[in-house]
Tab-separated table of C-alpha atoms in Angstrom:
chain	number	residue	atom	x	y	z
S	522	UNK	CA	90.734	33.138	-6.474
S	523	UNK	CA	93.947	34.630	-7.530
S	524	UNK	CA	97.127	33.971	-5.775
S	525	UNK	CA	97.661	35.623	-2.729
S	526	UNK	CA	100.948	37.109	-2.068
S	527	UNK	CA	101.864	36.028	1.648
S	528	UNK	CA	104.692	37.035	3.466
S	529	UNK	CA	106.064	35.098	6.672
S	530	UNK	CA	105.433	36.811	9.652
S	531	UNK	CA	108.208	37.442	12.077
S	532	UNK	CA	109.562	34.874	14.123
S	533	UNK	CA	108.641	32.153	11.425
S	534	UNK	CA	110.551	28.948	11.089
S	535	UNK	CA	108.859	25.928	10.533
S	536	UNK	CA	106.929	23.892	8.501
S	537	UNK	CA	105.241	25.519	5.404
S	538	UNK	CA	101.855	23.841	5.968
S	539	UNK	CA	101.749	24.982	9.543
S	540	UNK	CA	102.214	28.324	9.020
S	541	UNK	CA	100.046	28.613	6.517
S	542	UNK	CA	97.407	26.967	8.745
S	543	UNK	CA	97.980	29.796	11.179
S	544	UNK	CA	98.043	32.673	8.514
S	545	UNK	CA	95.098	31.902	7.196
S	546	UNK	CA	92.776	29.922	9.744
S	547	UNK	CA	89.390	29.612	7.218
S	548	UNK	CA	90.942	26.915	5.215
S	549	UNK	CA	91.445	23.772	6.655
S	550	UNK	CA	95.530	22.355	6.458
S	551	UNK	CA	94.342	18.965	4.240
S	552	UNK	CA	93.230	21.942	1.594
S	553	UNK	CA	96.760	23.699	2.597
S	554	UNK	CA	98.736	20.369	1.875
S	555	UNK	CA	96.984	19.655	-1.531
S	556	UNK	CA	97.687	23.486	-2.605
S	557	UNK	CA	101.394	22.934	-1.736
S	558	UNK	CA	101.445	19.400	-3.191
S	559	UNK	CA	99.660	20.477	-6.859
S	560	UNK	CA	101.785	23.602	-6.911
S	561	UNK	CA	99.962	26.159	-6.961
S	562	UNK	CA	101.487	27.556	-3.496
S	563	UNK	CA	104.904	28.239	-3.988
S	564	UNK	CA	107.465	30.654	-3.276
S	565	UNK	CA	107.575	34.074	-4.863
S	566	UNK	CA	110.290	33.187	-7.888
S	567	UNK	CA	108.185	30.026	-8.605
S	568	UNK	CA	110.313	27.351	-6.528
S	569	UNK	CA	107.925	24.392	-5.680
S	570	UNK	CA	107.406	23.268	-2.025
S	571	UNK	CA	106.303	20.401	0.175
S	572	UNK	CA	104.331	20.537	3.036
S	573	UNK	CA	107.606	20.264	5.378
S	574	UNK	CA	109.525	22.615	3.670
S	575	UNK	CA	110.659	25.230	5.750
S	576	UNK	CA	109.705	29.010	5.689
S	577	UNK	CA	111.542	31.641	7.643
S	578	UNK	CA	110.783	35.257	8.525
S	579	UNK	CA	110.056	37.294	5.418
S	580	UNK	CA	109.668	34.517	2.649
S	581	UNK	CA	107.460	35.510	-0.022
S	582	UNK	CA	104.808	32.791	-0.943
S	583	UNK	CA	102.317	32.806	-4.086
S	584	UNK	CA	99.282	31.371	-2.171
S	585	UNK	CA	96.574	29.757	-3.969
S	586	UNK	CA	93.584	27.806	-1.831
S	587	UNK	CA	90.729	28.260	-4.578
S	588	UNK	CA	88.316	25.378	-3.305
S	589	UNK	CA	88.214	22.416	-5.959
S	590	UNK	CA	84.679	22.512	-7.869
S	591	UNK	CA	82.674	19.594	-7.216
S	592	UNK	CA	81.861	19.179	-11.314
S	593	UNK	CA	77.961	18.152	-10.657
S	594	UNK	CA	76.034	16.171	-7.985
S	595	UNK	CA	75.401	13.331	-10.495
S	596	UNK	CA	74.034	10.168	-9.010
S	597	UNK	CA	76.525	7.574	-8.459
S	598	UNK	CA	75.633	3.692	-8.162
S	599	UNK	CA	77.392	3.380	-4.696
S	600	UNK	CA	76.703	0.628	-2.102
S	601	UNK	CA	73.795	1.593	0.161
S	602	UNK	CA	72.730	-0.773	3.327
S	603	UNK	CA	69.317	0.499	3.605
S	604	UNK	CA	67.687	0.069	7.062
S	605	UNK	CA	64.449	1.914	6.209
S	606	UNK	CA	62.885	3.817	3.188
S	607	UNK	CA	59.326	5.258	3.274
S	608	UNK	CA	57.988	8.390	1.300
S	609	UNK	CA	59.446	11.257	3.610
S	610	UNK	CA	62.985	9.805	4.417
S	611	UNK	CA	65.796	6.907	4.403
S	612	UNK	CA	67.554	5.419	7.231
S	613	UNK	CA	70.573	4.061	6.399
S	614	UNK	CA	73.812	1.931	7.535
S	615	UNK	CA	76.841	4.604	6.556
S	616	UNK	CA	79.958	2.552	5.695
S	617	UNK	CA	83.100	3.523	7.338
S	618	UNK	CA	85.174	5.538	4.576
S	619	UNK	CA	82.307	6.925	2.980
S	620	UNK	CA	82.259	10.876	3.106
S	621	UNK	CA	78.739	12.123	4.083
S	622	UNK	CA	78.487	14.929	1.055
S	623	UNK	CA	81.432	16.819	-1.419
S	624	UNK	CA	83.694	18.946	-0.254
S	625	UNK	CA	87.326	19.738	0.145
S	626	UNK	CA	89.241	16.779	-1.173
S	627	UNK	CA	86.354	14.326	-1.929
S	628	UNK	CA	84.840	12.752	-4.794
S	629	UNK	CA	81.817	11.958	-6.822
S	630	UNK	CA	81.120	8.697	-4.391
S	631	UNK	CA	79.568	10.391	-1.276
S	632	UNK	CA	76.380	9.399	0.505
S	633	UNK	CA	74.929	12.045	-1.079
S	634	UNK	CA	75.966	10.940	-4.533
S	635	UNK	CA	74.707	7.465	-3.471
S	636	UNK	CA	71.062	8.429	-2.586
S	637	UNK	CA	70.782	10.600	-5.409
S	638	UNK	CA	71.245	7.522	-7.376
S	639	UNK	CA	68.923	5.302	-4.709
S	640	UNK	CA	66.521	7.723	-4.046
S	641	UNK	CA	65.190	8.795	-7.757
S	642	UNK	CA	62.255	11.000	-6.602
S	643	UNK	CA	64.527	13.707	-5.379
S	644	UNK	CA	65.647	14.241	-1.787
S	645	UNK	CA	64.673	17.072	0.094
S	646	UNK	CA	66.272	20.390	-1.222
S	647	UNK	CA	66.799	22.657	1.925
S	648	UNK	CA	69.967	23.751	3.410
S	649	UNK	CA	72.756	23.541	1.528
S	650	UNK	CA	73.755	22.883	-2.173
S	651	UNK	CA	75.625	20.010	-1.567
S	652	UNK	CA	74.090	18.649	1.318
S	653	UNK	CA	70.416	17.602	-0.402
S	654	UNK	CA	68.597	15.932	2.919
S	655	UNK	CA	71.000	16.130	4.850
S	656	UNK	CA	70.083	16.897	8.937
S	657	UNK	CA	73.307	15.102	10.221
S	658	UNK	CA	76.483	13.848	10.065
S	659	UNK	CA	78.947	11.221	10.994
S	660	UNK	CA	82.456	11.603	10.311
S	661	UNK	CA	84.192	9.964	7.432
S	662	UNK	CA	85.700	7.017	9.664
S	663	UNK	CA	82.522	6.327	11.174
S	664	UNK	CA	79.857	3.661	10.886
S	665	UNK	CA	76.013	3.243	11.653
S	666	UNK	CA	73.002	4.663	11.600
S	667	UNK	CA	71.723	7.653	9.422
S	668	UNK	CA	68.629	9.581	8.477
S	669	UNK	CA	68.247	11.810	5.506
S	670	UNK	CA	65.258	13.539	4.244
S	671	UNK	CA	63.475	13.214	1.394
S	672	UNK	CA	60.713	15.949	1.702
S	673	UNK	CA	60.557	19.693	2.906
S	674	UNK	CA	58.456	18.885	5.486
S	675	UNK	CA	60.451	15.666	6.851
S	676	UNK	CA	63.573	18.037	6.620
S	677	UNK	CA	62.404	20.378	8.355
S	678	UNK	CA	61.041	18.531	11.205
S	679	UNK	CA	64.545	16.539	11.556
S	680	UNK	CA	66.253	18.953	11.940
S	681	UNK	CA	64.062	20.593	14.502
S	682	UNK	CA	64.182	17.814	16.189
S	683	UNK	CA	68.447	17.605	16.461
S	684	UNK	CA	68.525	21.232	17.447
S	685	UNK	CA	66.434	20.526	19.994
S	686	UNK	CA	68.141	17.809	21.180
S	687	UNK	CA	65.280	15.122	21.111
S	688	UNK	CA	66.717	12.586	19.126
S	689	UNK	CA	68.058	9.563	20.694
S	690	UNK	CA	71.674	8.627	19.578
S	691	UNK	CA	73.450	5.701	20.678
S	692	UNK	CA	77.141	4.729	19.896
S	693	UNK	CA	79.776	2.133	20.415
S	694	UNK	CA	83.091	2.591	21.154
S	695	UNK	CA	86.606	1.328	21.447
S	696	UNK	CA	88.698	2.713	23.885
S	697	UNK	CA	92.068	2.573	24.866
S	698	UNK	CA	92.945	1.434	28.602
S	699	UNK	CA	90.399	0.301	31.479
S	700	UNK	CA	87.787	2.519	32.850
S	701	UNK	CA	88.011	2.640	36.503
S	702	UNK	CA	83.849	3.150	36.751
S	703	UNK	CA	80.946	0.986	35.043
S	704	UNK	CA	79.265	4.064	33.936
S	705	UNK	CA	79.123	7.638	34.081
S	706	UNK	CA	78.567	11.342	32.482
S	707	UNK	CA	81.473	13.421	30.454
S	708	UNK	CA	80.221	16.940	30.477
S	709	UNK	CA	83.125	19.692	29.779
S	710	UNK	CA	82.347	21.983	27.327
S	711	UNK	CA	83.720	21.301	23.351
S	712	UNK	CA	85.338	23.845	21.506
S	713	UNK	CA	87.455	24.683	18.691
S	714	UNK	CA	91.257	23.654	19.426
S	715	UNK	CA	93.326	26.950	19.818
S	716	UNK	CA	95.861	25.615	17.448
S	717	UNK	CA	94.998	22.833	14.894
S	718	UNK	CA	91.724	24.443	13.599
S	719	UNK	CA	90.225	20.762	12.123
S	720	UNK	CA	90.133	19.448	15.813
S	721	UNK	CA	88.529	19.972	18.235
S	722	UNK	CA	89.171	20.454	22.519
S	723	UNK	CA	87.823	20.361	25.173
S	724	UNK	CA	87.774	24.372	26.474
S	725	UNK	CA	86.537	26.703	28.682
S	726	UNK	CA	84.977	28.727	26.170
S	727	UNK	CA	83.802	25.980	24.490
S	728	UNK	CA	79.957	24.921	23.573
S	729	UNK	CA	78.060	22.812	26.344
S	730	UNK	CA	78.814	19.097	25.911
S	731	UNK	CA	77.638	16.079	27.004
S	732	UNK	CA	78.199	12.227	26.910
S	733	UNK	CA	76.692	9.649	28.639
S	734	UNK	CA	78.590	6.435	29.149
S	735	UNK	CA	78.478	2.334	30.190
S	736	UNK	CA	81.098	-0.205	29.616
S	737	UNK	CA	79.611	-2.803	28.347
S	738	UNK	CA	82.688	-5.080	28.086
S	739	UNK	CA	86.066	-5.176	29.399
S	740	UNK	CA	89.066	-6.637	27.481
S	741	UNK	CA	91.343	-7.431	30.579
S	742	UNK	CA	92.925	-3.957	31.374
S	743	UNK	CA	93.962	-2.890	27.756
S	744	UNK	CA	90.598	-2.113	26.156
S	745	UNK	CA	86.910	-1.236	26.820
S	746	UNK	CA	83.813	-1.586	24.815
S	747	UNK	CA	81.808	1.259	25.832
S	748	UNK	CA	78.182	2.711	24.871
S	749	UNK	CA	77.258	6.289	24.326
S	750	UNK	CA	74.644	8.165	24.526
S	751	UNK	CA	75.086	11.810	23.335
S	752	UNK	CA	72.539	14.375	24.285
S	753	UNK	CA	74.526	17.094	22.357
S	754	UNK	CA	76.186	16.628	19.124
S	755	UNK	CA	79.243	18.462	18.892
S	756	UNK	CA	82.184	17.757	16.563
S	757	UNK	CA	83.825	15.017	17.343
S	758	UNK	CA	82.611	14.687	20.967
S	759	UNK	CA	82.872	10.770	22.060
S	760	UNK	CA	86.327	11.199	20.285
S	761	UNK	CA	87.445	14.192	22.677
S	762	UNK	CA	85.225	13.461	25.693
S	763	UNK	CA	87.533	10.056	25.715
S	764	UNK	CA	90.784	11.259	24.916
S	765	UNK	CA	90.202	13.776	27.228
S	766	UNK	CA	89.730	11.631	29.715
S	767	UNK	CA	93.069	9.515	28.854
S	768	UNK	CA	91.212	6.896	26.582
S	769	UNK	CA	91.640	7.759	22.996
S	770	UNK	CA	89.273	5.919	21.090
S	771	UNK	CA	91.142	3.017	19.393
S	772	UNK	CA	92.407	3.764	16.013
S	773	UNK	CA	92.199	7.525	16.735
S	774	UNK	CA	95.472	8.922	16.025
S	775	UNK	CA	94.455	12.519	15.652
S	776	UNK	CA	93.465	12.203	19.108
S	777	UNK	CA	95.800	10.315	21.290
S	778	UNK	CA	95.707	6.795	20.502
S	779	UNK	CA	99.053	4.871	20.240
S	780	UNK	CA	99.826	1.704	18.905
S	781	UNK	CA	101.924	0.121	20.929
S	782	UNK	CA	102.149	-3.009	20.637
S	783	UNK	CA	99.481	-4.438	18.951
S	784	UNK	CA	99.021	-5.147	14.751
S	785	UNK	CA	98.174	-1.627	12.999
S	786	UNK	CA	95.435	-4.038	11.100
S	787	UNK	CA	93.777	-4.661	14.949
S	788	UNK	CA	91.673	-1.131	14.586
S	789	UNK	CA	91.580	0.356	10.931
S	790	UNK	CA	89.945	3.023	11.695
S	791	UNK	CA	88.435	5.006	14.229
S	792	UNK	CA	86.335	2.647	16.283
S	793	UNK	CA	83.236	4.314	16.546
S	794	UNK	CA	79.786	3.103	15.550
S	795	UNK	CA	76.628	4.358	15.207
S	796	UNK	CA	73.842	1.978	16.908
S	797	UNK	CA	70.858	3.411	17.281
S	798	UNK	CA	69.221	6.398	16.214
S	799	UNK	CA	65.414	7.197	17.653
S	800	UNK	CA	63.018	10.138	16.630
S	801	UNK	CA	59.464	11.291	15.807
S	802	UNK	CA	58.366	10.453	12.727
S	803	UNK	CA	58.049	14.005	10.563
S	804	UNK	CA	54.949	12.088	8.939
S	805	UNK	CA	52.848	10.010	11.625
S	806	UNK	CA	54.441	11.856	14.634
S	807	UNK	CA	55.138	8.550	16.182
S	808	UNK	CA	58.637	7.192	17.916
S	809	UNK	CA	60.295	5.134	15.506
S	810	UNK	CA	64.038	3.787	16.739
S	811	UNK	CA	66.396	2.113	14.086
S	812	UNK	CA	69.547	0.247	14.507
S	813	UNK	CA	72.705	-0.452	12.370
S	814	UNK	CA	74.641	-3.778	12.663
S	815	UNK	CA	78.401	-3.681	13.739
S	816	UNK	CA	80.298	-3.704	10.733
S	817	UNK	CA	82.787	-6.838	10.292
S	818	UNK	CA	86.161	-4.648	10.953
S	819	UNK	CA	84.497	-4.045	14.445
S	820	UNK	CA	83.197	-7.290	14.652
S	821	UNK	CA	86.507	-8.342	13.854
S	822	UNK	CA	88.493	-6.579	16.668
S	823	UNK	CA	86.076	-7.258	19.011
S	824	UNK	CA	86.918	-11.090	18.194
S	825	UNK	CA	90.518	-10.624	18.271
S	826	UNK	CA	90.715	-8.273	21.399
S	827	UNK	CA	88.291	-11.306	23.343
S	828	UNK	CA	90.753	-14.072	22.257
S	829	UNK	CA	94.082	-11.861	23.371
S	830	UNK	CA	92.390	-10.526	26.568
S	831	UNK	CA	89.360	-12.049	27.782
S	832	UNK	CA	86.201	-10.376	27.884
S	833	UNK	CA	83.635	-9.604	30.361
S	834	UNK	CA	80.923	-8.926	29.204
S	835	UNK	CA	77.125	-7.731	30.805
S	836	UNK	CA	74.285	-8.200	29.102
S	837	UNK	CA	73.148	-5.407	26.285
S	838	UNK	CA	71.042	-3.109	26.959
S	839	UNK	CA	68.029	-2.777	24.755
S	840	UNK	CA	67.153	-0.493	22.069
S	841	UNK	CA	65.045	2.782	23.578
């Protein structure tokens, strides 16, 4: 991709990195921010930028957001907490921090680099390039429970079965403040957010949504532990059914959460696990249901929040 000569629309005068987000909507602003950082987006006589520089009406910029070329998908001996392995597919135990598969900004230490290394038959080589076996995702911040395919056939069944919506996932959740019910149903529709194009909203115009939700302990009147069960799986969705609400998910700065007053090293992350994930098995057609352990750092705040707070705390519910 050559440079793109950009000029400032009218009215312009702000950050660089914002109005580049709005000028050219396709590319997401962490891919903005590197371009500006590296220098290869600069202004027209070659003056280098950061992202808060400011732009005004008319400024000529040399805009460069070529895509960074993932060099190979060559195994890489990653940690892997393997729940289950058979012929057909892997369940795993994805570690908070770890990307799901390359692109913009990542490395060669994905899942998908991982299993290429565990897995040394091959995984299964629909959909994308990158994305060998992959049916789902979880976000970079979050933990738990994962299934990738190995085969055609188990790939293609998967992901049947998530765009059907027959899979059973389960999550647990921080979240800021006390809910006023035990239970209930978040169902406004999720959509794109009208002006920050890597979040999401909840809108109107949105795609159908839906969360199911208990608490399942309280932490005095500062903090719930709460269990989801999604029957859709939109972008983000606990994270903006909650903050939507007016309970960010703890650690969630992108949407909502605030400090305050407690230790940054209380949540450090987004506090979001995986539990349990249940579906047919591509193979044997039978139910199988898997579950991933909280992680320590969860374990950890959940320990700290009980000794600060108090905690009641119902019995679990079991695994479907």
């Amino acid at each position: 991709m050559n440079p793109i000569d950009f000029v400032c629309p009218s009215g312009t005068n702000d950050r660089v990195d914002k109005v580049l987000s709005l000028g050219f909507p396709d590319h997401s602003r962490s891919a903005i921010r590197r371009s500006i950082e590296e220098g290869r987006t600069v202004l027209a006589d070659g003056t280098r930028l950061e992202p808060k520089s400011k732009v005004r009406s008319g400024d000529h910029l040399l805009v460069d957001l070529s895509r960074p070329t993932v060099r190979s998908l060559e195994p890489c001996d990653c940690h892997l907490e393997v729940i289950h392995e058979d012929d057909h597919l892997i369940v795993i135990n994805k570690a908070a921090g770890m990307v799901v598969h390359p692109g913009d900004g990542t490395d060669e230490r994905t899942l998908v680099h991982a299993l290429l290394h565990h897995c040394r038959e091959g995984l299964s080589p629909l959909g994308a390039p990158l994305r060998p076996g992959v049916v789902h995702r979880l976000d970079k911040e979050t933990s738990g429970v994962m299934v990738v395919a190995k085969t055609e056939r188990a790939h293609l069944s998967l992901a049947e079965q998530f765009a059907e919506r027959s899979t059973v996932k389960i999550y647990r959740a921080l979240v800021s403040g006390s809910m006023i019910a035990a239970k209930g149903v978040f169902g406004q529709p999720i959509g794109r957010h009208p002006k920050v194009r890597v979040k999401m909203a909840v809108s109107e115009k949105g795609k159908k949504a839906r969360t199911n939700w208990e608490v399942i302990t309280r932490f005095g009147e500062e903090f719930c532990l709460v269990e989801c069960r999604i029957e859709t799986g939109r972008t983000h969705q606990i994270r903006v059914h909650f903050s939507a609400s007016g309970h960010p998910l703890c650690g969630d700065s992108t949407y909502g959460y605030k400090l305050r007053n407690h230790p940054d090293h209380l949540f450090p992350r987004v506090m979001l696990h995986a539990r349990t994930l249940s579906f047919l098995h591509p193979a044997t057609g039978e139910t199988v249901c898997y579950e991933a352990s909280i992680p320590d750092d969860f374990k950890h705040s959940l320990k700290a929040l009980s000794q600060e707070f108090g905690a009641e705390k119902p019995s679990l519910p079991e695994c479907e």
